[in-house]
Amino acid sequence: MEHELLKVKNDASSLIIAAEDEKELNEIKLDFLGRNGKLTQLLKRMKDLPEERKPEIGRLANEIISTVEDLLATRGEELRGEKKEKIKRAVEDITIPGVKPSLGHLHPMSQVLFDVIDVFKGLGFQAADGPEIETDRYNFEILNFPKDHPARDTQQTLFLDTRKSKATSGETILRTHTSTMQGRIMEKIKPPFRVIVPGKVFRYEQTDASHGFEFWQFEGYAVDKNITFTNLMGTLDYFVRKFFGEETKIKFTSHNFPFTEPSLEGYVSCVVCKGKGCSFCKQSGWVEVLGGGMIHPNVLRNVGIDPAEWQGFAFGTGLSRLVILKYQMDDLRLLTNPDLRILEQF
Ligand code: DAH
């Protein structure tokens, strides 16, 4: 027994002295002094000793326990001191490189948004912002979509449930296009002006690779004296060359929108095959990107501008679509995916 006690004492001492940190020290403490620890187990066997040996061995055991406890306490203090010393050294060492916080960057959507604004700023346009929750008046009425007109069906409108508010039922919607900002701005300021309005719009759409219920558009319009259809075509041609690259071509086809007359649709030469024909442009060499036209006299009248004195052009395009085209992405949903493996590629 005596021999075993001394061995345990020696084992414990050498382990304690070699302990590297407080965690290790605690483990050693448990291993020797814990409920199932080596010393505790030995002490349990004291009762089997012959009566006359008990006092002597008891004293030795107590000595050993207090030696081990003292050693544990001293090493503990040392280790805490060493830790402090290490921290102190680290703080004082100004040559240790700092921890660099990782920097974020603009989302591809925002990068494109700022590029677009830059191009139009260069042409004297001002950027404006407006509400996503809209009224029937700005989304439709002012823009020459009379109530019950079939052209409203093209807008796949999401209506807000206004039963618990003062709003008239069916009048409050999520805007379906940024054209709403024609009325909102033209009502307030006097021509001449040139404005672009980027923003989010919403439609009742099934989500897939090329459709979303929420996407970005931007609207542009200019009102002045003697504005013509060719001013519109020239502006759009300038924009696509600046945005997609000088070699990009634009072509126009006639179209119909309630708020422009005459109206056009604009196509750019495919950014993937440069117009030769590929699966991206469905072999046509062209990709549709925008709608536009001369602001309908009814729209100008609706906002108190005399169409005999002032004319204007307007156009609208899907900003999300421009991003997809510019970076040749094959799925619109990638733009709302927060996966950093995607976003870090831009
Ligand atoms: N607001 C139209 C849409 O979302 C796009 C558009 C077409 C805007 C022609 C215009 C325009 O200003 O003149 O479908």
Short mmCIF file of C-alpha atoms and ligand atoms in Angstrom, two decimals:
data_model
loop_
_atom_site.label_atom_id
_atom_site.label_comp_id
_atom_site.label_asym_id
_atom_site.label_seq_id
_atom_site.Cartn_x
_atom_site.Cartn_y
_atom_site.Cartn_z
CA MET A 1 0.00 0.00 0.00
CA GLU A 2 2.74 2.39 1.03
CA HIS A 3 4.58 1.62 -2.14
CA GLU A 4 1.47 2.17 -4.27
CA LEU A 5 0.77 5.50 -2.57
CA LEU A 6 4.24 6.77 -3.30
CA LYS A 7 4.00 5.66 -6.93
CA VAL A 8 0.72 7.51 -7.34
CA LYS A 9 2.31 10.59 -5.77
CA ASN A 10 5.24 10.45 -8.19
CA ASP A 11 3.00 9.90 -11.20
CA ALA A 12 0.74 12.77 -10.21
CA SER A 13 3.65 15.13 -9.57
CA SER A 14 5.37 14.55 -12.89
CA LEU A 15 2.10 14.93 -14.79
CA ILE A 16 1.22 18.12 -12.93
CA ILE A 17 4.59 19.69 -13.64
CA ALA A 18 4.34 18.81 -17.33
CA ALA A 19 0.73 20.08 -17.72
CA GLU A 20 0.49 22.59 -20.58
CA ASP A 21 -2.74 24.33 -19.68
CA GLU A 22 -5.46 24.61 -17.10
CA LYS A 23 -7.71 22.15 -18.89
CA GLU A 24 -5.06 19.46 -18.75
CA LEU A 25 -4.45 20.28 -15.09
CA ASN A 26 -8.13 19.78 -14.29
CA GLU A 27 -8.09 16.43 -16.02
CA ILE A 28 -5.10 15.35 -13.90
CA LYS A 29 -6.91 16.51 -10.78
CA LEU A 30 -9.93 14.39 -11.64
CA ASP A 31 -7.75 11.45 -12.56
CA PHE A 32 -6.13 11.36 -9.11
CA LEU A 33 -8.46 13.10 -6.69
CA GLY A 34 -11.85 12.67 -8.38
CA ARG A 35 -14.49 10.23 -7.12
CA ASN A 36 -12.98 7.44 -9.17
CA GLY A 37 -9.47 8.89 -9.09
CA LYS A 38 -6.40 6.78 -8.45
CA LEU A 39 -5.72 8.22 -4.97
CA THR A 40 -9.36 8.01 -3.94
CA GLN A 41 -9.48 4.38 -4.98
CA LEU A 42 -6.40 3.62 -2.91
CA LEU A 43 -7.87 5.33 0.15
CA LYS A 44 -10.98 3.20 -0.15
CA ARG A 45 -8.78 0.18 0.36
CA MET A 46 -7.52 1.54 3.75
CA LYS A 47 -10.30 -0.27 5.59
CA ASP A 48 -8.75 -3.62 4.61
CA LEU A 49 -5.42 -2.80 6.30
CA PRO A 50 -4.47 -4.37 9.60
CA GLU A 51 -5.57 -2.04 12.41
CA GLU A 52 -1.98 -1.18 13.56
CA ARG A 53 -0.93 -0.01 10.06
CA LYS A 54 -3.88 2.31 9.63
CA PRO A 55 -2.58 5.43 11.48
CA GLU A 56 0.79 5.40 9.69
CA ILE A 57 -0.62 4.83 6.22
CA GLY A 58 -3.41 7.31 6.95
CA ARG A 59 -0.84 10.02 7.73
CA LEU A 60 1.14 9.22 4.59
CA ALA A 61 -2.03 9.33 2.49
CA ASN A 62 -3.00 12.74 3.91
CA GLU A 63 0.49 14.06 3.23
CA ILE A 64 0.35 12.84 -0.32
CA ILE A 65 -3.09 14.34 -0.89
CA SER A 66 -2.00 17.73 0.37
CA THR A 67 1.23 17.58 -1.66
CA VAL A 68 -0.74 16.80 -4.81
CA GLU A 69 -3.25 19.57 -4.01
CA ASP A 70 -0.42 22.07 -3.39
CA LEU A 71 1.27 21.08 -6.61
CA LEU A 72 -1.98 21.46 -8.53
CA ALA A 73 -2.54 24.91 -7.05
CA THR A 74 1.00 26.08 -7.76
CA ARG A 75 1.02 24.81 -11.35
CA GLY A 76 -2.42 26.36 -11.85
CA GLU A 77 -1.09 29.74 -10.78
CA GLU A 78 1.93 29.34 -13.02
CA LEU A 79 -0.20 28.45 -16.01
CA ARG A 80 -2.51 31.42 -15.48
CA GLY A 81 0.54 33.61 -15.21
CA GLU A 82 2.02 32.13 -18.39
CA LYS A 83 -1.25 32.79 -20.18
CA LYS A 84 -1.21 36.40 -19.08
CA GLU A 85 2.39 36.68 -20.10
CA LYS A 86 1.60 35.24 -23.54
CA ILE A 87 -1.28 37.67 -24.03
CA LYS A 88 0.89 40.52 -22.83
CA ARG A 89 3.60 39.56 -25.29
CA ALA A 90 1.12 39.26 -28.15
CA VAL A 91 -0.36 42.67 -27.37
CA GLU A 92 3.02 44.26 -27.17
CA ASP A 93 4.34 42.70 -30.39
CA ILE A 94 3.39 45.22 -33.00
CA THR A 95 4.95 43.15 -35.78
CA ILE A 96 2.29 40.40 -35.52
CA PRO A 97 0.01 40.89 -38.56
CA GLY A 98 -3.51 42.06 -37.66
CA VAL A 99 -6.65 40.11 -38.42
CA LYS A 100 -8.03 41.44 -41.69
CA PRO A 101 -11.83 41.75 -41.68
CA SER A 102 -13.12 40.34 -44.95
CA LEU A 103 -14.55 43.05 -47.18
CA GLY A 104 -17.83 42.63 -49.00
CA HIS A 105 -18.55 44.04 -52.45
CA LEU A 106 -21.51 45.25 -54.42
CA HIS A 107 -24.05 42.69 -55.58
CA PRO A 108 -24.03 42.25 -59.40
CA MET A 109 -27.50 43.80 -59.45
CA SER A 110 -26.19 46.95 -57.74
CA GLN A 111 -23.07 47.06 -59.95
CA VAL A 112 -25.26 47.05 -63.04
CA LEU A 113 -27.65 49.54 -61.50
CA PHE A 114 -24.81 52.02 -60.93
CA ASP A 115 -23.43 51.40 -64.44
CA VAL A 116 -26.83 52.19 -65.94
CA ILE A 117 -27.25 55.33 -63.85
CA ASP A 118 -23.76 56.48 -64.92
CA VAL A 119 -24.55 56.13 -68.62
CA PHE A 120 -27.79 58.09 -68.30
CA LYS A 121 -26.27 60.71 -66.02
CA GLY A 122 -23.84 61.37 -68.87
CA LEU A 123 -26.87 62.16 -71.04
CA GLY A 124 -28.33 64.60 -68.52
CA PHE A 125 -30.83 62.25 -66.86
CA GLN A 126 -31.56 62.39 -63.13
CA ALA A 127 -32.26 59.22 -61.16
CA ALA A 128 -35.41 59.02 -59.03
CA ASP A 129 -36.89 56.50 -56.65
CA GLY A 130 -40.50 55.68 -55.81
CA PRO A 131 -42.88 53.48 -53.81
CA GLU A 132 -43.29 49.76 -54.46
CA ILE A 133 -46.83 49.78 -53.04
CA GLU A 134 -48.84 51.75 -55.55
CA THR A 135 -52.32 52.89 -56.39
CA ASP A 136 -54.34 51.96 -59.44
CA ARG A 137 -54.07 55.61 -60.49
CA TYR A 138 -50.28 55.64 -61.01
CA ASN A 139 -49.88 52.06 -62.18
CA PHE A 140 -52.76 52.24 -64.70
CA GLU A 141 -55.11 55.19 -64.86
CA ILE A 142 -52.61 57.99 -65.60
CA LEU A 143 -50.79 55.68 -68.03
CA ASN A 144 -53.87 55.41 -70.22
CA PHE A 145 -55.05 51.99 -69.07
CA PRO A 146 -58.74 52.76 -68.51
CA LYS A 147 -60.64 50.66 -65.95
CA ASP A 148 -61.59 47.26 -67.38
CA HIS A 149 -59.30 47.72 -70.39
CA PRO A 150 -57.91 44.35 -71.57
CA ALA A 151 -54.34 45.77 -71.65
CA ARG A 152 -54.43 45.58 -67.84
CA ASP A 153 -54.31 41.79 -68.15
CA THR A 154 -50.76 42.00 -69.47
CA GLN A 155 -49.64 43.32 -66.10
CA GLN A 156 -50.42 40.25 -63.94
CA THR A 157 -51.13 42.44 -60.97
CA LEU A 158 -50.77 41.52 -57.30
CA PHE A 159 -53.50 43.24 -55.26
CA LEU A 160 -53.04 44.03 -51.59
CA ASP A 161 -55.62 42.93 -49.08
CA THR A 162 -56.86 46.30 -47.82
CA ARG A 163 -60.00 45.12 -46.01
CA LYS A 164 -58.65 46.30 -42.66
CA SER A 165 -57.51 49.71 -43.94
CA LYS A 166 -59.14 52.84 -45.32
CA ALA A 167 -57.89 52.13 -48.87
CA THR A 168 -60.48 51.33 -51.50
CA SER A 169 -60.56 47.65 -52.29
CA GLY A 170 -58.73 46.76 -55.51
CA GLU A 171 -56.99 50.14 -55.66
CA THR A 172 -53.81 49.30 -53.77
CA ILE A 173 -51.34 47.05 -55.54
CA LEU A 174 -47.69 46.14 -55.80
CA ARG A 175 -46.41 48.14 -58.77
CA THR A 176 -46.10 46.01 -61.89
CA HIS A 177 -43.71 48.40 -63.63
CA THR A 178 -41.56 51.44 -62.87
CA SER A 179 -43.66 53.42 -65.38
CA THR A 180 -45.69 54.46 -62.30
CA MET A 181 -43.02 57.07 -61.75
CA GLN A 182 -43.99 58.88 -64.94
CA GLY A 183 -47.18 60.17 -63.30
CA ARG A 184 -45.70 60.68 -59.86
CA ILE A 185 -42.89 62.90 -61.15
CA MET A 186 -44.54 64.60 -64.11
CA GLU A 187 -47.37 65.76 -61.85
CA LYS A 188 -44.86 67.60 -59.67
CA ILE A 189 -42.23 69.13 -61.92
CA LYS A 190 -42.41 71.29 -64.98
CA PRO A 191 -40.80 70.23 -68.29
CA PRO A 192 -38.19 70.06 -69.68
CA PHE A 193 -36.80 67.05 -67.77
CA ARG A 194 -35.01 63.74 -68.24
CA VAL A 195 -35.50 61.09 -65.60
CA ILE A 196 -34.59 57.46 -65.00
CA VAL A 197 -36.23 55.35 -62.33
CA PRO A 198 -34.70 52.05 -61.34
CA GLY A 199 -36.71 49.89 -58.95
CA LYS A 200 -38.31 46.65 -57.97
CA VAL A 201 -41.57 45.53 -59.56
CA PHE A 202 -43.90 42.62 -58.87
CA ARG A 203 -46.04 40.34 -61.00
CA TYR A 204 -48.22 37.32 -60.45
CA GLU A 205 -45.80 34.94 -62.16
CA GLN A 206 -44.72 31.37 -61.75
CA THR A 207 -41.02 31.42 -60.83
CA ASP A 208 -38.64 29.75 -63.29
CA ALA A 209 -35.26 30.36 -64.92
CA SER A 210 -36.50 33.40 -66.84
CA HIS A 211 -39.45 34.62 -64.72
CA GLY A 212 -39.77 35.88 -61.18
CA PHE A 213 -42.62 37.40 -59.16
CA GLU A 214 -40.20 40.13 -58.09
CA PHE A 215 -37.63 41.68 -60.42
CA TRP A 216 -35.91 44.96 -61.26
CA GLN A 217 -36.75 47.36 -64.06
CA PHE A 218 -35.77 50.80 -65.01
CA GLU A 219 -37.86 53.40 -66.66
CA GLY A 220 -36.53 56.39 -68.55
CA TYR A 221 -38.32 59.38 -70.01
CA ALA A 222 -37.60 62.80 -71.37
CA VAL A 223 -40.05 65.64 -71.99
CA ASP A 224 -39.04 68.71 -73.94
CA LYS A 225 -39.96 70.77 -76.99
CA ASN A 226 -39.51 69.06 -80.35
CA ILE A 227 -38.59 65.63 -78.97
CA THR A 228 -38.83 63.00 -81.69
CA PHE A 229 -38.90 59.24 -82.13
CA THR A 230 -35.31 59.35 -83.44
CA ASN A 231 -34.17 60.99 -80.19
CA LEU A 232 -35.51 57.88 -78.45
CA MET A 233 -33.80 55.49 -80.86
CA GLY A 234 -30.51 57.39 -80.66
CA THR A 235 -30.61 57.41 -76.84
CA LEU A 236 -31.27 53.67 -76.69
CA ASP A 237 -28.59 52.91 -79.27
CA TYR A 238 -26.08 54.96 -77.24
CA PHE A 239 -27.10 53.19 -74.04
CA VAL A 240 -26.72 49.62 -75.33
CA ARG A 241 -23.33 50.36 -76.86
CA LYS A 242 -22.07 51.92 -73.64
CA PHE A 243 -23.55 49.15 -71.51
CA PHE A 244 -22.88 45.98 -73.54
CA GLY A 245 -19.92 47.20 -75.60
CA GLU A 246 -19.44 49.31 -78.74
CA GLU A 247 -19.89 46.37 -81.10
CA THR A 248 -23.46 45.77 -79.86
CA LYS A 249 -26.23 46.50 -82.35
CA ILE A 250 -29.80 47.43 -81.58
CA LYS A 251 -32.88 46.93 -83.77
CA PHE A 252 -36.43 48.08 -83.30
CA THR A 253 -39.78 46.58 -84.14
CA SER A 254 -43.16 48.24 -83.78
CA HIS A 255 -45.24 47.40 -80.77
CA ASN A 256 -48.20 48.57 -78.75
CA PHE A 257 -48.32 50.00 -75.23
CA PRO A 258 -51.26 52.02 -73.89
CA PHE A 259 -48.97 54.80 -72.67
CA THR A 260 -46.89 55.38 -75.82
CA GLU A 261 -47.83 56.17 -79.40
CA PRO A 262 -46.10 55.13 -81.59
CA SER A 263 -44.39 52.33 -79.63
CA LEU A 264 -41.38 50.13 -80.25
CA GLU A 265 -39.61 47.12 -78.92
CA GLY A 266 -35.80 47.03 -78.84
CA TYR A 267 -33.57 44.00 -79.45
CA VAL A 268 -29.82 43.81 -78.98
CA SER A 269 -27.50 41.59 -80.98
CA CYS A 270 -26.93 38.46 -78.91
CA VAL A 271 -24.14 38.98 -76.38
CA VAL A 272 -23.15 35.31 -76.51
CA CYS A 273 -22.85 34.62 -80.27
CA LYS A 274 -22.50 38.28 -81.36
CA GLY A 275 -25.52 37.89 -83.59
CA LYS A 276 -24.62 34.64 -85.36
CA GLY A 277 -27.34 32.58 -83.69
CA CYS A 278 -27.05 30.30 -80.64
CA SER A 279 -29.24 28.60 -78.07
CA PHE A 280 -29.17 31.69 -75.83
CA CYS A 281 -30.93 33.80 -78.50
CA LYS A 282 -32.93 30.83 -79.82
CA GLN A 283 -30.87 30.97 -83.06
CA SER A 284 -32.26 34.43 -83.93
CA GLY A 285 -29.10 36.43 -83.19
CA TRP A 286 -31.21 38.98 -81.26
CA VAL A 287 -32.46 39.29 -77.69
CA GLU A 288 -35.42 41.45 -76.72
CA VAL A 289 -34.50 43.97 -74.04
CA LEU A 290 -36.87 46.89 -73.88
CA GLY A 291 -40.07 48.66 -74.78
CA GLY A 292 -40.53 52.31 -75.51
CA GLY A 293 -42.24 54.99 -77.55
CA MET A 294 -43.48 58.56 -77.65
CA ILE A 295 -45.41 59.41 -74.48
CA HIS A 296 -49.11 59.22 -75.34
CA PRO A 297 -50.81 62.66 -75.40
CA ASN A 298 -53.39 61.29 -72.93
CA VAL A 299 -50.63 60.61 -70.39
CA LEU A 300 -49.29 64.16 -70.76
CA ARG A 301 -52.81 65.57 -70.38
CA ASN A 302 -53.42 63.39 -67.30
CA VAL A 303 -50.50 65.09 -65.55
CA GLY A 304 -51.34 68.59 -66.71
CA ILE A 305 -48.78 68.96 -69.51
CA ASP A 306 -50.02 70.36 -72.82
CA PRO A 307 -49.14 67.87 -75.59
CA ALA A 308 -49.37 70.61 -78.21
CA GLU A 309 -46.43 72.35 -76.55
CA TRP A 310 -44.39 69.45 -75.13
CA GLN A 311 -43.49 65.99 -76.36
CA GLY A 312 -41.67 63.17 -74.70
CA PHE A 313 -40.29 59.72 -75.14
CA ALA A 314 -40.29 56.88 -72.62
CA PHE A 315 -38.78 53.46 -72.38
CA GLY A 316 -38.64 50.63 -69.90
CA THR A 317 -36.36 47.67 -69.53
CA GLY A 318 -35.81 44.78 -67.16
CA LEU A 319 -32.72 45.54 -65.13
CA SER A 320 -32.54 41.93 -63.89
CA ARG A 321 -32.57 40.89 -67.51
CA LEU A 322 -29.71 43.21 -68.37
CA VAL A 323 -27.62 41.64 -65.59
CA ILE A 324 -28.38 38.15 -66.88
CA LEU A 325 -27.43 39.19 -70.40
CA LYS A 326 -24.32 41.08 -69.42
CA TYR A 327 -22.91 38.17 -67.40
CA GLN A 328 -24.47 35.45 -69.58
CA MET A 329 -26.18 33.79 -66.64
CA ASP A 330 -28.73 31.15 -67.43
CA ASP A 331 -31.09 31.58 -64.50
CA LEU A 332 -32.72 34.72 -63.13
CA ARG A 333 -32.97 33.08 -59.71
CA LEU A 334 -29.20 33.27 -59.29
CA LEU A 335 -29.67 36.99 -58.64
CA THR A 336 -31.67 36.42 -55.48
CA ASN A 337 -29.59 33.49 -54.27
CA PRO A 338 -27.43 34.53 -51.31
CA ASP A 339 -24.83 31.83 -52.07
CA LEU A 340 -21.39 33.44 -51.76
CA ARG A 341 -19.89 30.95 -54.23
CA ILE A 342 -22.02 32.69 -56.87
CA LEU A 343 -21.72 36.25 -55.62
CA GLU A 344 -17.95 36.13 -55.26
CA GLN A 345 -17.63 35.61 -59.01
CA PHE A 346 -18.61 39.23 -59.67
N1 DAH B 1 -43.81 49.35 -68.45
C1 DAH B 1 -43.56 48.38 -69.50
C2 DAH B 1 -43.60 46.98 -68.92
O1 DAH B 1 -43.24 46.80 -67.79
C3 DAH B 1 -42.25 48.67 -70.17
C4 DAH B 1 -42.31 49.91 -70.96
C5 DAH B 1 -42.65 49.86 -72.26
C6 DAH B 1 -42.05 51.15 -70.37
C7 DAH B 1 -42.74 51.00 -73.03
C8 DAH B 1 -42.11 52.31 -71.12
C9 DAH B 1 -42.48 52.21 -72.45
O2 DAH B 1 -41.89 53.52 -70.64
O3 DAH B 1 -42.56 53.38 -73.20
O4 DAH B 1 -43.97 46.07 -69.57
#
